CSV table of C-alpha atoms in Angstrom, one decimal:
chain,number,residue,atom,x,y,z
A,1,MET,CA,-95.0,13.3,28.9
A,2,LEU,CA,-96.6,13.7,32.4
A,3,ASP,CA,-99.7,15.8,32.9
A,4,ALA,CA,-99.2,19.0,34.9
A,5,LYS,CA,-101.8,17.9,37.5
A,6,ILE,CA,-100.0,14.6,38.0
A,7,ILE,CA,-96.7,16.4,38.5
A,8,GLN,CA,-98.2,18.6,41.1
A,9,LYS,CA,-99.7,15.6,42.9
A,10,LEU,CA,-96.5,13.7,42.8
A,11,ILE,CA,-94.6,16.7,44.4
A,12,GLU,CA,-97.2,17.2,47.1
A,13,ASN,CA,-97.4,13.5,48.0
A,14,ASP,CA,-93.6,13.3,48.2
A,15,ALA,CA,-93.3,16.3,50.4
A,16,THR,CA,-95.8,14.8,52.9
A,17,SER,CA,-94.2,11.4,53.0
A,18,ASP,CA,-92.7,10.2,56.3
A,19,LYS,CA,-89.3,9.9,54.6
A,20,LYS,CA,-89.2,13.5,53.5
A,21,LYS,CA,-90.8,14.8,56.7
A,22,PHE,CA,-88.0,13.3,58.8
A,23,ALA,CA,-85.4,14.3,56.2
A,24,LYS,CA,-86.5,18.0,56.8
A,25,VAL,CA,-86.0,17.4,60.6
A,26,GLY,CA,-82.5,16.1,59.9
A,27,GLN,CA,-81.6,19.1,57.8
A,28,SER,CA,-82.9,21.5,60.4
A,29,TYR,CA,-80.7,19.8,63.1
A,30,TYR,CA,-77.7,19.8,60.8
A,31,ASP,CA,-78.2,23.5,60.3
A,32,GLY,CA,-78.5,24.1,64.1
A,33,ASP,CA,-82.2,24.7,64.2
A,34,HIS,CA,-83.4,22.5,67.1
A,35,ASP,CA,-86.9,21.9,68.5
A,36,ILE,CA,-85.9,24.0,71.6
A,37,LYS,CA,-86.4,27.1,69.5
A,38,ASP,CA,-90.1,26.6,70.0
A,39,TYR,CA,-89.8,25.8,73.7
A,40,LYS,CA,-92.2,27.8,76.0
A,41,LEU,CA,-92.8,28.0,79.7
A,42,TYR,CA,-96.3,27.9,81.2
A,43,TYR,CA,-98.0,28.2,84.6
A,44,TYR,CA,-101.5,28.1,86.1
A,45,ASN,CA,-102.9,31.6,86.8
A,46,SER,CA,-105.4,32.5,89.6
A,47,ASP,CA,-108.3,31.2,87.5
A,48,GLY,CA,-106.7,27.8,87.0
A,49,LYS,CA,-105.9,28.4,83.4
A,50,VAL,CA,-102.6,27.5,81.7
A,51,VAL,CA,-100.9,30.6,80.4
A,52,GLU,CA,-97.5,31.3,78.9
A,53,ASP,CA,-95.0,32.6,81.5
A,54,ARG,CA,-93.3,35.6,79.9
A,55,ALA,CA,-91.7,36.9,83.2
A,56,ARG,CA,-89.2,34.0,83.7
A,57,SER,CA,-86.1,33.6,81.7
A,58,ASN,CA,-86.4,31.3,78.7
A,59,ILE,CA,-82.9,30.9,77.3
A,60,LYS,CA,-82.8,28.5,74.4
A,61,LEU,CA,-79.4,26.8,73.9
A,62,GLU,CA,-78.8,24.6,70.9
A,63,HIS,CA,-76.0,22.1,70.8
A,64,PRO,CA,-75.1,21.0,67.3
A,65,PHE,CA,-73.9,17.5,68.1
A,66,PHE,CA,-75.5,16.2,64.9
A,67,THR,CA,-73.5,18.6,62.7
A,68,GLU,CA,-70.3,17.4,64.2
A,69,LEU,CA,-71.2,13.7,64.0
A,70,VAL,CA,-72.2,13.9,60.3
A,71,ASP,CA,-69.1,15.9,59.3
A,72,GLN,CA,-67.0,13.5,61.3
A,73,CYS,CA,-68.4,10.4,59.5
A,74,VAL,CA,-68.1,11.9,56.0
A,75,GLN,CA,-64.6,13.2,56.5
A,76,TYR,CA,-63.4,10.0,58.1
A,77,LEU,CA,-64.8,7.8,55.3
A,78,LEU,CA,-63.2,10.0,52.6
A,79,SER,CA,-60.0,10.8,54.6
A,80,GLY,CA,-57.7,8.8,52.2
A,81,LYS,CA,-55.5,11.1,50.1
A,82,SER,CA,-55.1,8.6,47.2
A,83,SER,CA,-57.7,7.9,44.5
A,84,ILE,CA,-60.8,6.0,45.5
A,85,VAL,CA,-61.1,4.2,42.1
A,86,ARG,CA,-57.9,2.3,41.2
A,87,ALA,CA,-56.6,0.0,38.5
A,88,ASP,CA,-53.5,-2.0,38.2
A,89,ASP,CA,-53.2,-1.0,34.5
A,90,GLN,CA,-51.4,2.4,34.5
A,91,ASN,CA,-53.0,3.6,31.3
A,92,LEU,CA,-56.5,2.8,32.7
A,93,GLN,CA,-55.5,4.5,36.1
A,94,LYS,CA,-54.6,7.7,34.2
A,95,GLU,CA,-58.0,7.7,32.5
A,96,LEU,CA,-59.9,7.0,35.7
A,97,ASP,CA,-58.1,9.8,37.5
A,98,SER,CA,-59.4,12.3,34.9
A,99,TYR,CA,-62.9,11.3,35.9
A,100,PHE,CA,-62.7,10.6,39.6
A,101,ASN,CA,-60.6,13.7,40.5
A,102,ASP,CA,-60.9,16.2,43.3
A,103,THR,CA,-64.0,17.7,41.8
A,104,PHE,CA,-65.7,14.3,41.9
A,105,LYS,CA,-64.6,13.8,45.5
A,106,ALA,CA,-66.1,17.2,46.5
A,107,GLU,CA,-69.4,16.2,44.9
A,108,LEU,CA,-69.3,12.8,46.5
A,109,GLU,CA,-68.7,14.5,49.9
A,110,LYS,CA,-72.0,16.5,49.4
A,111,VAL,CA,-73.9,13.3,48.5
A,112,LEU,CA,-72.6,11.5,51.6
A,113,THR,CA,-73.6,14.5,53.7
A,114,ASP,CA,-77.1,14.4,52.3
A,115,THR,CA,-77.2,10.7,53.0
A,116,CYS,CA,-76.3,11.1,56.6
A,117,VAL,CA,-78.5,14.2,57.2
A,118,ASN,CA,-81.6,13.2,55.1
A,119,GLY,CA,-81.3,9.4,54.9
A,120,PHE,CA,-80.6,9.5,51.2
A,121,GLY,CA,-78.5,11.3,48.6
A,122,TYR,CA,-78.4,11.6,44.8
A,123,MET,CA,-75.7,12.1,42.2
A,124,TYR,CA,-76.5,13.4,38.7
A,125,CYS,CA,-74.6,12.4,35.5
A,126,TYR,CA,-74.2,14.6,32.4
A,127,LYS,CA,-71.9,15.3,29.5
A,128,ASN,CA,-69.6,18.3,29.9
A,129,ALA,CA,-68.2,20.7,27.3
A,130,GLU,CA,-65.4,18.2,26.5
A,131,ASP,CA,-68.0,15.5,25.6
A,132,ARG,CA,-67.1,13.5,28.6
A,133,LEU,CA,-69.2,12.2,31.5
A,134,ALA,CA,-69.2,14.4,34.6
A,135,PHE,CA,-71.0,14.0,37.9
A,136,GLU,CA,-72.7,16.5,40.3
A,137,ARG,CA,-74.7,16.2,43.5
A,138,ALA,CA,-78.4,16.6,43.1
A,139,ALA,CA,-80.2,18.2,46.1
A,140,ALA,CA,-81.9,15.2,47.7
A,141,MET,CA,-85.0,17.1,48.8
A,142,GLY,CA,-85.9,18.0,45.2
A,143,VAL,CA,-85.7,14.4,43.8
A,144,VAL,CA,-89.0,12.5,43.4
A,145,GLU,CA,-88.8,8.9,42.2
A,146,VAL,CA,-91.7,7.8,40.0
A,147,ARG,CA,-92.5,4.1,39.4
A,148,VAL,CA,-94.7,2.7,36.8
A,149,ASN,CA,-96.7,0.6,39.2
A,150,GLU,CA,-97.4,3.7,41.5
A,151,THR,CA,-98.8,6.1,38.9
A,152,SER,CA,-100.3,6.2,35.4
A,153,VAL,CA,-97.0,6.8,33.8
A,154,LYS,CA,-95.8,4.4,31.1
A,155,ALA,CA,-92.1,4.2,32.3
A,156,ASP,CA,-90.0,4.8,35.4
A,157,CYS,CA,-88.8,8.4,35.6
A,158,ILE,CA,-87.2,10.9,38.0
A,159,LEU,CA,-88.9,14.2,38.8
A,160,TYR,CA,-86.4,16.9,39.9
A,161,TRP,CA,-87.4,20.4,41.0
A,162,TYR,CA,-85.5,23.4,42.5
A,163,ILE,CA,-86.1,27.0,43.3
A,164,ASP,CA,-84.6,29.3,40.6
A,165,GLY,CA,-85.0,32.8,41.9
A,166,ILE,CA,-87.9,35.2,42.7
A,167,ALA,CA,-90.4,36.6,40.2
A,168,ASN,CA,-91.3,40.3,39.9
A,169,ASN,CA,-94.3,39.8,42.3
A,170,ASN,CA,-92.0,38.3,45.0
A,171,GLN,CA,-93.1,34.8,44.1
A,172,GLN,CA,-90.7,31.8,43.9
A,173,ILE,CA,-89.8,30.4,40.5
A,174,LYS,CA,-89.8,26.6,40.6
A,175,ARG,CA,-88.1,24.7,37.8
A,176,ILE,CA,-89.2,21.2,37.3
A,177,GLN,CA,-87.6,18.5,35.2
A,178,VAL,CA,-88.9,15.0,34.3
A,179,TRP,CA,-86.2,12.6,33.3
A,180,ASP,CA,-86.7,9.2,31.6
A,181,ARG,CA,-84.3,6.9,29.8
A,182,GLU,CA,-84.4,8.9,26.6
A,183,GLN,CA,-85.1,12.6,27.2
A,184,THR,CA,-86.0,15.4,29.6
A,185,TYR,CA,-89.2,17.5,29.9
A,186,TYR,CA,-88.9,21.0,31.4
A,187,TYR,CA,-91.7,22.8,33.3
A,188,VAL,CA,-92.0,25.9,35.4
A,189,GLN,CA,-94.2,27.1,38.2
A,190,ILE,CA,-94.5,30.7,39.5
A,191,GLY,CA,-95.6,30.8,43.1
A,192,ASN,CA,-98.7,28.7,43.7
A,193,GLY,CA,-99.7,29.0,40.0
A,194,ALA,CA,-100.2,26.2,37.5
A,195,ILE,CA,-97.3,24.1,36.3
A,196,GLU,CA,-96.6,24.9,32.6
A,197,LEU,CA,-94.1,23.8,30.0
A,198,ASP,CA,-90.9,25.9,30.2
A,199,THR,CA,-90.9,28.0,27.0
A,200,SER,CA,-87.4,29.4,27.8
A,201,MET,CA,-85.8,26.0,26.8
A,202,PRO,CA,-84.9,25.8,23.1
A,203,PHE,CA,-85.6,22.1,23.1
A,204,ASN,CA,-88.5,20.8,25.1
A,205,PRO,CA,-88.5,17.8,25.4
A,206,ARG,CA,-84.7,17.6,25.1
A,207,PRO,CA,-82.5,14.5,24.7
A,208,HIS,CA,-79.9,13.9,27.4
A,209,VAL,CA,-77.1,15.3,25.3
A,210,VAL,CA,-77.3,18.1,22.7
A,211,TYR,CA,-74.2,19.5,21.0
A,212,GLN,CA,-73.5,21.7,18.0
A,213,LYS,CA,-71.0,20.8,15.3
A,214,GLY,CA,-70.5,22.5,11.9
A,215,GLY,CA,-73.5,24.8,12.5
A,216,GLN,CA,-75.8,21.9,13.1
A,217,TYR,CA,-77.3,20.4,16.3
A,218,TYR,CA,-76.9,16.8,17.2
A,219,GLN,CA,-78.7,14.8,19.8
A,220,GLU,CA,-78.2,11.6,21.7
A,221,SER,CA,-79.5,9.8,24.8
A,222,LEU,CA,-77.6,8.2,27.6
A,223,GLY,CA,-79.9,5.2,27.6
A,224,PHE,CA,-80.5,5.3,31.3
A,225,ILE,CA,-81.9,7.7,33.9
A,226,PRO,CA,-78.8,9.7,35.0
A,227,PHE,CA,-79.6,9.8,38.7
A,228,PHE,CA,-77.8,7.5,41.2
A,229,LYS,CA,-79.1,7.1,44.7
A,230,LEU,CA,-77.2,6.4,47.9
A,231,ALA,CA,-79.4,5.3,50.9
A,232,ALA,CA,-78.2,5.6,54.5
A,233,ASN,CA,-80.1,2.4,55.5
A,234,GLU,CA,-82.9,0.2,54.4
A,235,LYS,CA,-85.6,2.5,55.6
A,236,GLN,CA,-83.8,5.6,54.4
A,237,PHE,CA,-83.9,7.4,57.7
A,238,SER,CA,-81.4,10.0,58.8
A,239,HIS,CA,-78.6,9.3,61.2
A,240,LEU,CA,-80.4,11.7,63.5
A,241,LYS,CA,-83.2,9.2,64.4
A,242,PRO,CA,-81.5,7.3,67.3
A,243,ILE,CA,-80.2,10.4,69.0
A,244,LYS,CA,-82.8,13.2,68.4
A,245,SER,CA,-84.4,12.7,71.8
A,246,LEU,CA,-81.0,12.7,73.5
A,247,ILE,CA,-80.0,16.0,71.9
A,248,ASP,CA,-83.4,17.5,72.8
A,249,ASP,CA,-82.9,16.5,76.4
A,250,TYR,CA,-79.4,17.9,76.4
A,251,ASP,CA,-80.7,21.3,75.1
A,252,ILE,CA,-83.5,21.4,77.6
A,253,THR,CA,-81.3,20.5,80.6
A,254,ASP,CA,-78.6,23.0,79.8
A,255,SER,CA,-81.1,25.7,78.9
A,256,GLY,CA,-82.9,25.1,82.2
A,257,TRP,CA,-79.6,25.4,84.1
A,258,ALA,CA,-79.0,28.7,82.4
A,259,ASN,CA,-82.5,29.9,83.2
A,260,ASN,CA,-82.0,29.1,86.9
A,261,LEU,CA,-78.8,31.0,87.0
A,262,GLN,CA,-80.4,34.0,85.3
A,263,ASP,CA,-83.5,34.0,87.6
A,264,MET,CA,-81.6,33.4,90.8
A,265,SER,CA,-78.7,35.7,90.2
A,266,GLU,CA,-79.9,38.2,92.8
A,267,ALA,CA,-80.7,37.5,96.4
A,268,VAL,CA,-84.2,37.9,98.0
A,269,PHE,CA,-84.3,40.4,100.9
A,270,VAL,CA,-86.8,39.7,103.7
A,271,VAL,CA,-87.3,42.9,105.7
A,272,LYS,CA,-89.1,43.2,109.0
A,273,GLY,CA,-90.2,46.5,110.6
A,274,TYR,CA,-89.3,48.8,107.7
A,275,GLU,CA,-89.8,52.4,108.7
A,276,GLY,CA,-90.8,53.6,105.2
A,277,ASP,CA,-93.9,52.8,103.3
A,278,ASN,CA,-92.5,52.8,99.7
A,279,ILE,CA,-91.2,49.5,98.4
A,280,GLU,CA,-89.3,51.2,95.5
A,281,GLU,CA,-87.5,53.4,98.1
A,282,LEU,CA,-86.5,50.2,100.0
A,283,ILE,CA,-85.0,48.6,96.8
A,284,THR,CA,-83.2,51.9,96.0
A,285,ASN,CA,-81.7,52.0,99.5
A,286,ILE,CA,-80.5,48.4,99.2
A,287,LYS,CA,-78.9,48.9,95.8
A,288,THR,CA,-77.3,52.4,96.3
A,289,LYS,CA,-76.9,53.1,100.0
A,290,LYS,CA,-76.4,49.5,101.0
A,291,ALA,CA,-78.5,50.3,104.1
A,292,ILE,CA,-82.1,50.6,105.2
A,293,GLY,CA,-83.9,51.9,108.4
A,294,VAL,CA,-86.0,49.5,110.5
A,295,ASP,CA,-87.7,49.9,113.9
A,296,GLU,CA,-86.7,48.3,117.2
A,297,THR,CA,-88.3,45.0,116.3
A,298,GLY,CA,-87.1,45.1,112.7
A,299,ASP,CA,-84.6,42.9,111.0
A,300,ILE,CA,-83.3,42.0,107.5
A,301,ASP,CA,-82.7,38.5,106.2
A,302,ILE,CA,-80.9,37.7,102.8
A,303,LYS,CA,-82.3,34.6,101.2
A,304,THR,CA,-80.3,32.7,98.5
A,305,PHE,CA,-81.0,29.5,96.7
A,306,ALA,CA,-78.7,26.6,96.0
A,307,ILE,CA,-78.8,25.2,92.5
A,308,PRO,CA,-78.2,21.4,92.1
A,309,VAL,CA,-75.0,21.8,90.1
A,310,GLU,CA,-73.5,18.4,90.4
A,311,ALA,CA,-76.7,16.6,89.5
A,312,ARG,CA,-77.1,18.6,86.3
A,313,ARG,CA,-73.4,18.3,85.4
A,314,GLU,CA,-73.7,14.5,85.7
A,315,ARG,CA,-76.8,14.4,83.7
A,316,LEU,CA,-75.3,16.4,80.9
A,317,LEU,CA,-72.2,14.2,80.9
A,318,GLN,CA,-74.3,11.1,80.7
A,319,LEU,CA,-76.4,12.6,77.8
A,320,LYS,CA,-73.2,13.5,75.9
A,321,GLN,CA,-71.8,10.0,76.3
A,322,ASP,CA,-75.1,8.5,75.1
A,323,ILE,CA,-75.2,10.8,72.1
A,324,TYR,CA,-71.7,9.7,70.9
A,325,ARG,CA,-72.3,6.1,71.8
A,326,PHE,CA,-75.7,5.6,70.0
A,327,ASP,CA,-74.7,7.6,66.9
A,328,MET,CA,-71.4,5.6,66.9
A,329,GLY,CA,-69.2,8.7,66.8
A,330,PHE,CA,-65.8,9.6,68.1
A,331,ASP,CA,-65.7,11.9,71.1
A,332,ALA,CA,-62.6,14.0,70.8
A,333,THR,CA,-63.0,15.5,74.3
A,334,GLN,CA,-62.4,12.2,76.1
A,335,LEU,CA,-59.4,12.5,78.4
A,336,GLY,CA,-59.0,9.0,79.9
A,337,ASP,CA,-56.0,8.6,82.2
A,338,GLY,CA,-53.6,10.5,80.0
A,339,ASN,CA,-52.0,7.4,78.6
A,340,ILE,CA,-53.0,8.0,74.9
A,341,THR,CA,-51.3,5.2,73.1
A,342,ASN,CA,-52.2,4.0,69.5
A,343,VAL,CA,-54.2,1.1,71.1
A,344,VAL,CA,-56.3,3.6,73.1
A,345,ILE,CA,-56.8,5.8,70.0
A,346,LYS,CA,-57.9,2.9,67.8
A,347,SER,CA,-60.3,1.7,70.6
A,348,ARG,CA,-62.0,5.1,70.6
A,349,TYR,CA,-62.4,4.9,66.8
A,350,ALA,CA,-64.1,1.5,67.1
A,351,LEU,CA,-67.7,2.7,67.0
A,352,LEU,CA,-67.0,5.2,64.1
A,353,ASP,CA,-65.3,2.4,62.2
A,354,LEU,CA,-68.4,0.1,62.6
A,355,LYS,CA,-70.6,3.0,61.4
A,356,CYS,CA,-68.4,3.7,58.4
A,357,ASN,CA,-68.1,0.0,57.5
A,358,LYS,CA,-71.9,-0.1,57.1
A,359,LEU,CA,-72.0,3.0,55.1
A,360,GLU,CA,-69.0,2.0,53.0
A,361,SER,CA,-70.7,-1.2,51.8
A,362,ARG,CA,-73.6,0.9,50.5
A,363,LEU,CA,-71.2,3.4,49.0
A,364,ARG,CA,-69.4,0.7,47.1
A,365,ALA,CA,-72.8,-0.5,45.6
A,366,PHE,CA,-73.6,3.2,44.7
A,367,LEU,CA,-70.2,3.8,43.0
A,368,GLN,CA,-70.1,0.5,41.0
A,369,PRO,CA,-72.6,1.5,38.2
A,370,ILE,CA,-70.9,4.9,38.0
A,371,VAL,CA,-67.5,3.1,37.4
A,372,GLU,CA,-69.1,0.9,34.8
A,373,ILE,CA,-70.5,3.7,32.6
A,374,VAL,CA,-67.1,5.5,32.9
A,375,ILE,CA,-65.2,2.5,31.7
A,376,ASP,CA,-67.7,2.0,28.9
A,377,GLU,CA,-67.0,5.6,27.7
A,378,ILE,CA,-63.3,5.1,28.0
A,379,ASN,CA,-63.6,2.0,25.8
A,380,MET,CA,-65.6,3.9,23.2
A,381,ARG,CA,-63.2,6.9,23.2
A,382,LEU,CA,-60.0,4.9,23.1
A,383,ARG,CA,-61.3,1.8,21.3
A,384,ALA,CA,-60.1,-0.3,24.2
A,385,ASN,CA,-61.5,-3.4,25.8
A,386,TYR,CA,-61.3,-2.7,29.6
A,387,LYS,CA,-63.7,-4.4,31.9
A,388,ALA,CA,-65.5,-3.1,35.0
A,389,THR,CA,-63.6,-5.7,37.0
A,390,ASP,CA,-60.3,-4.0,36.0
A,391,ALA,CA,-61.1,-1.2,38.4
A,392,TYR,CA,-61.6,-1.5,42.1
A,393,LEU,CA,-62.6,0.8,45.1
A,394,VAL,CA,-60.2,1.6,47.9
A,395,PHE,CA,-61.1,3.6,51.0
A,396,ASP,CA,-58.0,4.4,53.1
A,397,ARG,CA,-59.2,5.9,56.4
A,398,GLU,CA,-56.6,7.9,58.3
A,399,ILE,CA,-56.5,7.8,62.1
A,400,LEU,CA,-54.5,10.2,64.3
A,401,THR,CA,-51.7,8.3,65.9
A,402,ASN,CA,-49.2,8.8,68.8
A,403,ALA,CA,-45.9,10.0,67.2
A,404,SER,CA,-43.9,8.5,70.1
A,405,ASP,CA,-45.6,5.1,69.7
A,406,ASN,CA,-44.9,5.2,65.9
A,407,ALA,CA,-41.2,5.9,66.5
A,408,VAL,CA,-40.9,3.0,68.9
A,409,ILE,CA,-42.7,0.7,66.5
A,410,ASP,CA,-40.4,1.8,63.6
A,411,LEU,CA,-37.3,1.3,65.7
A,412,THR,CA,-38.4,-2.1,66.9
A,413,LYS,CA,-39.1,-3.2,63.3
A,414,ALA,CA,-35.7,-2.0,62.1
A,415,GLN,CA,-33.9,-3.8,64.9
A,416,THR,CA,-35.8,-7.0,64.2
A,417,GLU,CA,-35.0,-6.8,60.5
A,418,GLN,CA,-31.3,-6.2,61.3
A,419,THR,CA,-31.2,-9.2,63.6
A,420,ARG,CA,-32.8,-11.5,61.0
A,421,ILE,CA,-30.4,-10.3,58.2
A,422,THR,CA,-27.4,-10.7,60.5
A,423,THR,CA,-28.5,-14.3,61.3
A,424,LEU,CA,-28.9,-15.1,57.6
A,425,LEU,CA,-25.5,-13.7,56.7
A,426,ASN,CA,-23.9,-15.9,59.4
A,427,MET,CA,-25.5,-18.9,57.8
A,428,GLY,CA,-24.0,-18.1,54.4
A,429,GLN,CA,-22.0,-21.3,54.0
A,430,ILE,CA,-25.1,-23.4,54.7
A,431,LEU,CA,-27.8,-21.6,52.7
A,432,GLY,CA,-25.9,-20.2,49.8
A,433,ASP,CA,-25.9,-16.8,48.2
A,434,GLU,CA,-29.1,-17.3,46.2
A,435,GLN,CA,-31.2,-18.3,49.2
A,436,ILE,CA,-29.8,-15.5,51.3
A,437,LEU,CA,-30.5,-12.9,48.6
A,438,GLN,CA,-34.1,-14.1,48.4
A,439,SER,CA,-34.6,-14.1,52.1
A,440,VAL,CA,-33.2,-10.6,52.5
A,441,CYS,CA,-35.4,-9.3,49.7
A,442,GLU,CA,-38.4,-10.7,51.5
A,443,ILE,CA,-37.5,-9.1,54.8
A,444,LEU,CA,-36.9,-5.7,53.2
A,445,GLU,CA,-39.8,-6.0,50.8
A,446,LEU,CA,-37.7,-5.6,47.7
A,447,ASP,CA,-38.2,-6.9,44.2
A,448,ILE,CA,-35.7,-9.7,43.8
A,449,GLU,CA,-35.6,-9.5,40.0
A,450,LYS,CA,-34.7,-5.8,40.2
A,451,VAL,CA,-32.1,-6.5,42.8
A,452,LYS,CA,-30.5,-9.2,40.6
A,453,GLU,CA,-30.6,-6.8,37.6
A,454,LEU,CA,-28.9,-4.0,39.6
A,455,ARG,CA,-26.3,-6.5,41.0
A,456,GLY,CA,-25.6,-7.8,37.5
A,457,GLU,CA,-25.0,-4.2,36.3
A,458,SER,CA,-22.7,-3.5,39.3
A,459,ILE,CA,-20.6,-6.7,38.6
A,460,ALA,CA,-20.4,-5.8,34.9
A,461,SER,CA,-19.2,-2.3,35.7
A,462,SER,CA,-16.6,-3.7,38.1
A,463,VAL,CA,-15.3,-6.1,35.4
A,464,ASN,CA,-15.1,-3.3,32.8
A,465,LEU,CA,-13.2,-1.2,35.3
A,466,LEU,CA,-10.7,-4.0,36.0
A,467,GLY,CA,-10.2,-4.6,32.3
A,468,GLU,CA,-9.4,-0.9,31.7
A,469,GLU,CA,-6.9,-1.0,34.5
A,470,ASP,CA,-5.1,-4.0,33.0
A,471,ASP,CA,-4.9,-2.3,29.6
A,472,ASP,CA,-3.4,0.8,31.2
A,473,GLU,CA,-0.7,-1.4,32.9
A,474,THR,CA,0.1,-3.1,29.6
A,475,ASN,CA,0.4,0.1,27.7
A,476,ALA,CA,2.7,1.5,30.4
C-alpha cells in the first residue's frame, strides 16, 4: 500500500510533467480555447511606458481546426462498418462479436480521441454483472503510471484519480485508486486536505473482482494491471504540436483583420474654418443634418483608409493549407478544377491515409493483448482451445467516391467479363466443359464445388422429370 504523502507527490509530479502540460494545451485547443483568448493590445503612452490599449477593438476569433482534424482522423480510422476483430471460425466470431460490439467501438473512439488530443489514451478492463470482461475508456489526464525503479514502491502500479462531485463546503471530492496486479486501494481527498483511505468502500483494499453467490462474497484477481495504453507517438505528444503556431497565426491574422474593419468602419472628417466652437455640435450636425457651416476659407475633407484585403486573404489561405498539410488532414473545402474523379479524391486522402497508417500500427499493438485476454476467457468459459492467432484485426476505411465513376467502372468490368466468357464458350470444343466451367467460375468469383453441386441437382431433377413423363406415356 502506498503512503498518502507518496501518492500526493506522484500526482503533483505527474501534473507538472512536460507530457501532461502539453496534453492540457491539446485538450484546450480541442475544446476551442485558444491562446488568443489572452491576447492584449499595448501602446506607449506620453511617459514612454507600455500600457494596455483598451480603446481599440480587440476581437478574438478562434478557429477550431484541431477539433476537425482530430475527429476526422478518428472517424476515418474507424469508418468500417464491419467488426474490427475477426475470425474465420464462425463460432469464435460469434463470441468475439459479443465482446467487440458497438459499445466497445464507442469506448475505443474515446480512447483514440484522447490519443490524438493528449498524445496518449487508456482503456480500463473490468468484469461486468454477467461475469464477462468489459472495457471502458479511462480519462487520460487522471492516469499516473508508477514504476518500481522510479519510486520506493515494491511493484509497478497505476494510480487513477477523478473528481467525484463537490463537498458541502464547495470543495472538490477527489477519488484516488491505486491498482496493482492483485488488488485495488481506494483513497479520497477533500479540497486541498490530506489524502485518506476511503471508508465508503466495503472492501479496501479490494481484489479486482468481487461477486456474491449464495449469500457469500467471493474474490478473485485478474492477474494483471487492467489498464491498456495507446500512445500517439514515441514521445507521447499531441497531434497539435506541429500545427499550434500555425493555428495561433491564423487566429491573430483573422482577428486583426476584424479589428481593422471595426476601427475603420467610419470615415474621418477634416474640417477647416468651422464657424462653431463646439466639437460635439459638429459631430451631431454631420450625423443628423448631413451639413455643417464653414467660413469663406473653410472646407471639409473626408478621409478613408484602404485595408490590405488581398494580402491578408492570401496569408490566411496559405496558413490554412499549411495547417492541413502539416497535420496530414483532408481539406474538404478544396475545389480544384471541378473534375472530381475517384483518382482526385484518393489523392486528397493521401496524407490522411499516411497519418492513419502510423496510428493504425500502434492501435494494432494496443488491441492485441486485449484480444488475447478475451480469447483466454472464451476458452475458460466454453472449455475450448482457441489461440490468439485465430483472430485478426481488420480496419476497413471508407472513402467518398464519385458515383458516376463507380458506374462506369462497374459497366466496364461487366463488359470485360462478358467478353471473356463469350470467348471461352466459343472455344468449347478445344477446352472441354470442365475447363470452361472452372474458368467461368474464376471470372465470376464463384465456388466451383457449389456450382457443380447445383448443376448435379439440376441434372438429377431433369432426369426424374423425364422419367415421370415416360411413365405417364406408358400408362396412357
